[in-house]
PDB file of C-alpha atoms in Angstrom:
ATOM      1  CA  PHE A   6     161.808  84.866  82.595  1.00  0.00           C
ATOM      2  CA  ASP A   7     164.608  82.317  83.095  1.00  0.00           C
ATOM      3  CA  ILE A   8     167.167  81.091  85.629  1.00  0.00           C
ATOM      4  CA  THR A   9     169.567  83.944  84.862  1.00  0.00           C
ATOM      5  CA  ASP A  10     166.988  86.413  86.223  1.00  0.00           C
ATOM      6  CA  LEU A  11     167.422  85.047  89.748  1.00  0.00           C
ATOM      7  CA  VAL A  12     169.974  86.478  92.155  1.00  0.00           C
ATOM      8  CA  VAL A  13     170.813  83.837  94.757  1.00  0.00           C
ATOM      9  CA  GLY A  14     172.766  84.703  97.900  1.00  0.00           C
ATOM     10  CA  ASN A  15     174.674  81.859  99.623  1.00  0.00           C
ATOM     11  CA  GLY A  16     173.518  79.263  97.135  1.00  0.00           C
ATOM     12  CA  SER A  17     173.049  78.219  93.566  1.00  0.00           C
ATOM     13  CA  ALA A  18     169.980  77.714  91.402  1.00  0.00           C
ATOM     14  CA  GLY A  19     169.107  74.609  89.378  1.00  0.00           C
ATOM     15  CA  ASN A  20     166.219  72.599  87.938  1.00  0.00           C
ATOM     16  CA  PHE A  21     164.388  75.685  86.728  1.00  0.00           C
ATOM     17  CA  SER A  22     161.002  74.972  85.157  1.00  0.00           C
ATOM     18  CA  GLY A  23     157.605  76.557  84.603  1.00  0.00           C
ATOM     19  CA  THR A  24     155.541  78.701  82.289  1.00  0.00           C
ATOM     20  CA  GLY A  25     153.019  81.473  82.553  1.00  0.00           C
ATOM     21  CA  SER A  26     152.771  82.742  86.123  1.00  0.00           C
ATOM     22  CA  THR A  27     154.257  79.765  88.018  1.00  0.00           C
ATOM     23  CA  TYR A  28     157.891  78.654  88.094  1.00  0.00           C
ATOM     24  CA  THR A  29     159.856  76.287  90.325  1.00  0.00           C
ATOM     25  CA  ILE A  30     163.535  76.144  91.099  1.00  0.00           C
ATOM     26  CA  ASP A  31     165.839  74.204  93.407  1.00  0.00           C
ATOM     27  CA  ILE A  32     168.194  76.299  95.512  1.00  0.00           C
ATOM     28  CA  THR A  33     171.264  74.527  96.884  1.00  0.00           C
ATOM     29  CA  PRO A  34     172.861  76.343  99.855  1.00  0.00           C
ATOM     30  CA  THR A  35     176.596  76.953  99.722  1.00  0.00           C
ATOM     31  CA  VAL A  36     177.181  77.047 103.503  1.00  0.00           C
ATOM     32  CA  GLU A  37     175.088  77.236 106.645  1.00  0.00           C
ATOM     33  CA  GLY A  38     173.410  80.555 107.194  1.00  0.00           C
ATOM     34  CA  THR A  39     170.900  82.756 105.424  1.00  0.00           C
ATOM     35  CA  VAL A  40     170.032  81.882 101.816  1.00  0.00           C
ATOM     36  CA  THR A  41     168.288  84.557  99.738  1.00  0.00           C
ATOM     37  CA  VAL A  42     166.613  84.708  96.336  1.00  0.00           C
ATOM     38  CA  ASP A  43     165.877  87.999  94.589  1.00  0.00           C
ATOM     39  CA  ILE A  44     164.065  88.794  91.348  1.00  0.00           C
ATOM     40  CA  ALA A  45     164.643  92.328  90.079  1.00  0.00           C
ATOM     41  CA  ALA A  46     162.001  94.538  88.470  1.00  0.00           C
ATOM     42  CA  GLY A  47     161.568  94.323  84.703  1.00  0.00           C
ATOM     43  CA  VAL A  48     163.074  90.850  84.105  1.00  0.00           C
ATOM     44  CA  ALA A  49     159.777  89.423  82.856  1.00  0.00           C
ATOM     45  CA  THR A  50     156.902  90.968  80.881  1.00  0.00           C
ATOM     46  CA  ASP A  51     153.221  90.237  80.523  1.00  0.00           C
ATOM     47  CA  ALA A  52     151.321  89.872  77.228  1.00  0.00           C
ATOM     48  CA  VAL A  53     151.154  93.645  76.687  1.00  0.00           C
ATOM     49  CA  GLY A  54     154.787  94.336  77.598  1.00  0.00           C
ATOM     50  CA  ASN A  55     154.475  95.455  81.225  1.00  0.00           C
ATOM     51  CA  GLY A  56     157.540  94.554  83.252  1.00  0.00           C
ATOM     52  CA  ASN A  57     157.253  92.790  86.609  1.00  0.00           C
ATOM     53  CA  THR A  58     157.756  94.575  89.893  1.00  0.00           C
ATOM     54  CA  ALA A  59     160.678  93.496  92.063  1.00  0.00           C
ATOM     55  CA  ALA A  60     159.817  90.475  94.171  1.00  0.00           C
ATOM     56  CA  THR A  61     159.963  90.594  97.945  1.00  0.00           C
ATOM     57  CA  GLN A  62     163.194  88.877  98.859  1.00  0.00           C
ATOM     58  CA  PHE A  63     162.881  85.203  99.776  1.00  0.00           C
ATOM     59  CA  SER A  64     165.079  84.409 102.779  1.00  0.00           C
ATOM     60  CA  ILE A  65     165.574  81.226 104.757  1.00  0.00           C
ATOM     61  CA  ASP A  66     168.136  80.094 107.323  1.00  0.00           C
ATOM     62  CA  TYR A  67     169.908  76.901 106.305  1.00  0.00           C
ATOM     63  CA  ASP A  68     171.262  74.554 108.981  1.00  0.00           C
ATOM     64  CA  GLY A  69     172.651  71.374 107.478  1.00  0.00           C
ATOM     65  CA  THR A  70     174.745  70.229 110.417  1.00  0.00           C
ATOM     66  CA  PRO A  71     173.333  67.525 112.672  1.00  0.00           C
ATOM     67  CA  PRO A  72     173.579  68.125 116.418  1.00  0.00           C
ATOM     68  CA  GLY A  73     176.515  66.464 118.151  1.00  0.00           C
ATOM     69  CA  VAL A  74     176.140  64.774 121.526  1.00  0.00           C
ATOM     70  CA  VAL A  75     178.485  63.884 124.407  1.00  0.00           C
ATOM     71  CA  ILE A  76     177.778  61.501 127.310  1.00  0.00           C
ATOM     72  CA  SER A  77     179.622  62.119 130.588  1.00  0.00           C
ATOM     73  CA  SER A  78     179.504  61.448 134.322  1.00  0.00           C
ATOM     74  CA  THR A  79     180.890  62.948 137.498  1.00  0.00           C
ATOM     75  CA  GLU A  80     181.969  59.393 138.433  1.00  0.00           C
ATOM     76  CA  SER A  81     185.317  58.040 137.252  1.00  0.00           C
ATOM     77  CA  SER A  82     186.090  54.462 136.340  1.00  0.00           C
ATOM     78  CA  PRO A  83     186.077  52.200 138.279  1.00  0.00           C
ATOM     79  CA  THR A  84     183.190  53.255 140.489  1.00  0.00           C
ATOM     80  CA  SER A  85     181.114  51.711 143.232  1.00  0.00           C
ATOM     81  CA  ALA A  86     178.379  54.367 142.958  1.00  0.00           C
ATOM     82  CA  SER A  87     174.902  53.135 142.214  1.00  0.00           C
ATOM     83  CA  PRO A  88     173.124  54.742 140.534  1.00  0.00           C
ATOM     84  CA  ILE A  89     175.743  56.332 138.290  1.00  0.00           C
ATOM     85  CA  PRO A  90     174.805  59.933 137.393  1.00  0.00           C
ATOM     86  CA  VAL A  91     175.077  60.555 133.644  1.00  0.00           C
ATOM     87  CA  THR A  92     174.747  63.803 131.685  1.00  0.00           C
ATOM     88  CA  ILE A  93     173.894  63.928 127.968  1.00  0.00           C
ATOM     89  CA  THR A  94     174.904  67.220 126.349  1.00  0.00           C
ATOM     90  CA  PHE A  95     173.974  68.211 122.789  1.00  0.00           C
ATOM     91  CA  ASP A  96     175.879  71.024 121.069  1.00  0.00           C
ATOM     92  CA  GLU A  97     172.602  72.824 120.338  1.00  0.00           C
ATOM     93  CA  VAL A  98     168.978  72.797 121.490  1.00  0.00           C
ATOM     94  CA  VAL A  99     167.119  69.626 120.478  1.00  0.00           C
ATOM     95  CA  THR A 100     163.633  68.221 120.885  1.00  0.00           C
ATOM     96  CA  GLY A 101     162.182  64.727 120.940  1.00  0.00           C
ATOM     97  CA  PHE A 102     164.861  63.218 123.196  1.00  0.00           C
ATOM     98  CA  ASP A 103     163.661  60.974 126.029  1.00  0.00           C
ATOM     99  CA  ILE A 104     164.659  57.980 128.160  1.00  0.00           C
ATOM    100  CA  THR A 105     163.560  55.493 125.494  1.00  0.00           C
ATOM    101  CA  ASP A 106     166.313  56.824 123.195  1.00  0.00           C
ATOM    102  CA  LEU A 107     169.049  55.550 125.537  1.00  0.00           C
ATOM    103  CA  VAL A 108     170.649  52.149 124.995  1.00  0.00           C
ATOM    104  CA  VAL A 109     172.077  50.901 128.305  1.00  0.00           C
ATOM    105  CA  GLY A 110     174.317  47.852 128.622  1.00  0.00           C
ATOM    106  CA  ASN A 111     174.523  46.049 131.992  1.00  0.00           C
ATOM    107  CA  GLY A 112     172.128  48.455 133.662  1.00  0.00           C
ATOM    108  CA  SER A 113     168.914  50.397 133.504  1.00  0.00           C
ATOM    109  CA  ALA A 114     168.033  54.073 133.154  1.00  0.00           C
ATOM    110  CA  GLY A 115     165.846  56.056 135.538  1.00  0.00           C
ATOM    111  CA  ASN A 116     165.216  59.535 136.882  1.00  0.00           C
ATOM    112  CA  PHE A 117     165.502  61.123 133.413  1.00  0.00           C
ATOM    113  CA  SER A 118     165.164  64.905 133.142  1.00  0.00           C
ATOM    114  CA  GLY A 119     166.205  67.861 131.021  1.00  0.00           C
ATOM    115  CA  THR A 120     165.294  70.037 128.069  1.00  0.00           C
ATOM    116  CA  GLY A 121     167.061  72.006 125.377  1.00  0.00           C
ATOM    117  CA  ASP A 122     170.659  70.858 125.116  1.00  0.00           C
ATOM    118  CA  THR A 123     171.278  69.151 128.515  1.00  0.00           C
ATOM    119  CA  TYR A 124     169.693  66.017 129.974  1.00  0.00           C
ATOM    120  CA  THR A 125     170.481  63.908 133.057  1.00  0.00           C
ATOM    121  CA  VAL A 126     169.753  60.289 133.883  1.00  0.00           C
ATOM    122  CA  ASP A 127     170.671  57.837 136.634  1.00  0.00           C
ATOM    123  CA  ILE A 128     172.082  54.508 135.438  1.00  0.00           C
ATOM    124  CA  THR A 129     171.678  51.619 137.876  1.00  0.00           C
ATOM    125  CA  PRO A 130     174.161  48.816 137.185  1.00  0.00           C
ATOM    126  CA  ALA A 131     172.730  45.303 136.862  1.00  0.00           C
ATOM    127  CA  SER A 132     175.951  43.641 138.041  1.00  0.00           C
ATOM    128  CA  ASP A 133     179.667  44.228 138.463  1.00  0.00           C
ATOM    129  CA  GLY A 134     181.465  44.876 135.190  1.00  0.00           C
ATOM    130  CA  THR A 135     181.341  47.370 132.354  1.00  0.00           C
ATOM    131  CA  VAL A 136     178.251  49.584 132.117  1.00  0.00           C
ATOM    132  CA  THR A 137     177.641  51.342 128.801  1.00  0.00           C
ATOM    133  CA  VAL A 138     175.315  54.092 127.598  1.00  0.00           C
ATOM    134  CA  ASP A 139     174.670  54.907 123.946  1.00  0.00           C
ATOM    135  CA  VAL A 140     172.683  57.666 122.245  1.00  0.00           C
ATOM    136  CA  PRO A 141     172.039  56.452 118.684  1.00  0.00           C
ATOM    137  CA  ALA A 142     171.878  58.756 115.657  1.00  0.00           C
ATOM    138  CA  ASP A 143     168.547  60.514 115.057  1.00  0.00           C
ATOM    139  CA  SER A 144     167.402  60.249 118.703  1.00  0.00           C
ATOM    140  CA  ALA A 145     166.675  64.000 118.759  1.00  0.00           C
ATOM    141  CA  ILE A 146     166.295  66.791 116.223  1.00  0.00           C
ATOM    142  CA  ASN A 147     167.354  70.421 116.069  1.00  0.00           C
ATOM    143  CA  GLY A 148     165.190  73.327 114.966  1.00  0.00           C
ATOM    144  CA  SER A 149     165.943  72.603 111.311  1.00  0.00           C
ATOM    145  CA  GLY A 150     164.853  68.973 111.586  1.00  0.00           C
ATOM    146  CA  ASN A 151     168.376  67.510 111.517  1.00  0.00           C
ATOM    147  CA  GLY A 152     168.782  64.346 113.593  1.00  0.00           C
ATOM    148  CA  ASN A 153     171.746  64.092 115.960  1.00  0.00           C
ATOM    149  CA  THR A 154     174.905  62.153 115.246  1.00  0.00           C
ATOM    150  CA  ALA A 155     175.527  59.017 117.303  1.00  0.00           C
ATOM    151  CA  ALA A 156     177.365  59.724 120.549  1.00  0.00           C
ATOM    152  CA  THR A 157     180.661  58.085 121.383  1.00  0.00           C
ATOM    153  CA  GLN A 158     179.754  55.251 123.731  1.00  0.00           C
ATOM    154  CA  PHE A 159     180.005  56.053 127.433  1.00  0.00           C
ATOM    155  CA  SER A 160     181.650  53.211 129.357  1.00  0.00           C
ATOM    156  CA  ILE A 161     182.436  52.860 133.050  1.00  0.00           C
ATOM    157  CA  ASP A 162     183.569  49.883 135.137  1.00  0.00           C
ATOM    158  CA  TYR A 163     181.278  49.192 138.070  1.00  0.00           C
ATOM    159  CA  ASP A 164     182.459  47.292 141.147  1.00  0.00           C
ATOM    160  CA  GLY A 165     179.769  47.126 143.794  1.00  0.00           C
ATOM    161  CA  THR A 166     181.058  44.015 145.554  1.00  0.00           C
ATOM    162  CA  PRO A 167     182.927  44.790 148.762  1.00  0.00           C
ATOM    163  CA  PRO A 168     186.213  42.933 149.249  1.00  0.00           C
ATOM    164  CA  GLY A 169     185.976  39.693 151.197  1.00  0.00           C
ATOM    165  CA  VAL A 170     188.113  38.943 154.224  1.00  0.00           C
ATOM    166  CA  VAL A 171     189.434  35.490 155.170  1.00  0.00           C
ATOM    167  CA  ILE A 172     190.960  34.881 158.577  1.00  0.00           C
ATOM    168  CA  SER A 173     193.328  31.964 158.959  1.00  0.00           C
ATOM    169  CA  SER A 174     195.638  30.759 161.658  1.00  0.00           C
ATOM    170  CA  ARG A 175     199.319  30.237 161.100  1.00  0.00           C
ATOM    171  CA  SER A 176     199.926  28.619 164.505  1.00  0.00           C
ATOM    172  CA  GLU A 177     199.274  25.063 163.238  1.00  0.00           C
ATOM    173  CA  GLU A 178     201.773  25.605 160.459  1.00  0.00           C
ATOM    174  CA  ARG A 179     204.405  26.828 162.933  1.00  0.00           C
ATOM    175  CA  PHE A 180     203.806  23.858 165.193  1.00  0.00           C
ATOM    176  CA  SER A 181     204.224  21.428 162.305  1.00  0.00           C
ATOM    177  CA  ARG A 182     207.522  22.974 161.233  1.00  0.00           C
ATOM    178  CA  ASN A 183     208.879  22.859 164.761  1.00  0.00           C
ATOM    179  CA  ALA A 184     207.955  19.201 165.133  1.00  0.00           C
ATOM    180  CA  GLU A 185     209.885  18.293 161.993  1.00  0.00           C
ATOM    181  CA  THR A 186     213.120  19.951 163.054  1.00  0.00           C
ATOM    182  CA  VAL A 187     213.270  18.324 166.476  1.00  0.00           C
TER     183      VAL A 187
END
């Protein structure tokens, strides 16, 4: 029995080793999807010359792509809304994602909810200026155990200060000008 007795679908075999009744091999997937390994009948014999029976096909789904993530809001920049509603959307179902995975600049996160591939959070600005939200790499994992990629930083300008009004009189100025021309 040797490496040439294996039939690998969607992959390649390497690092074959073993003797007797136990063998190990590394299978490297070619692309995402189902990877199979077959061993046909009669490729190995026992001490008296009996050939093996065909093995039950080994099959596993390979997912090597990390989940992507996008951060968005219904608010546009600049905004005076507080809190700012933010949605975090992964491109596939993930687990292990929670409020502690968010990195917020010039604000704080609250009212976190969601499951699967969509989560929402309210971001309360700390002061006027740019508010940012980051989701770092490996904050959540997909069903294959792949950690997410880092999201492109979400940034929005917050202006919660109402405009001030100053009232002044121009009558003194007019009086002074008139006095000079007389």
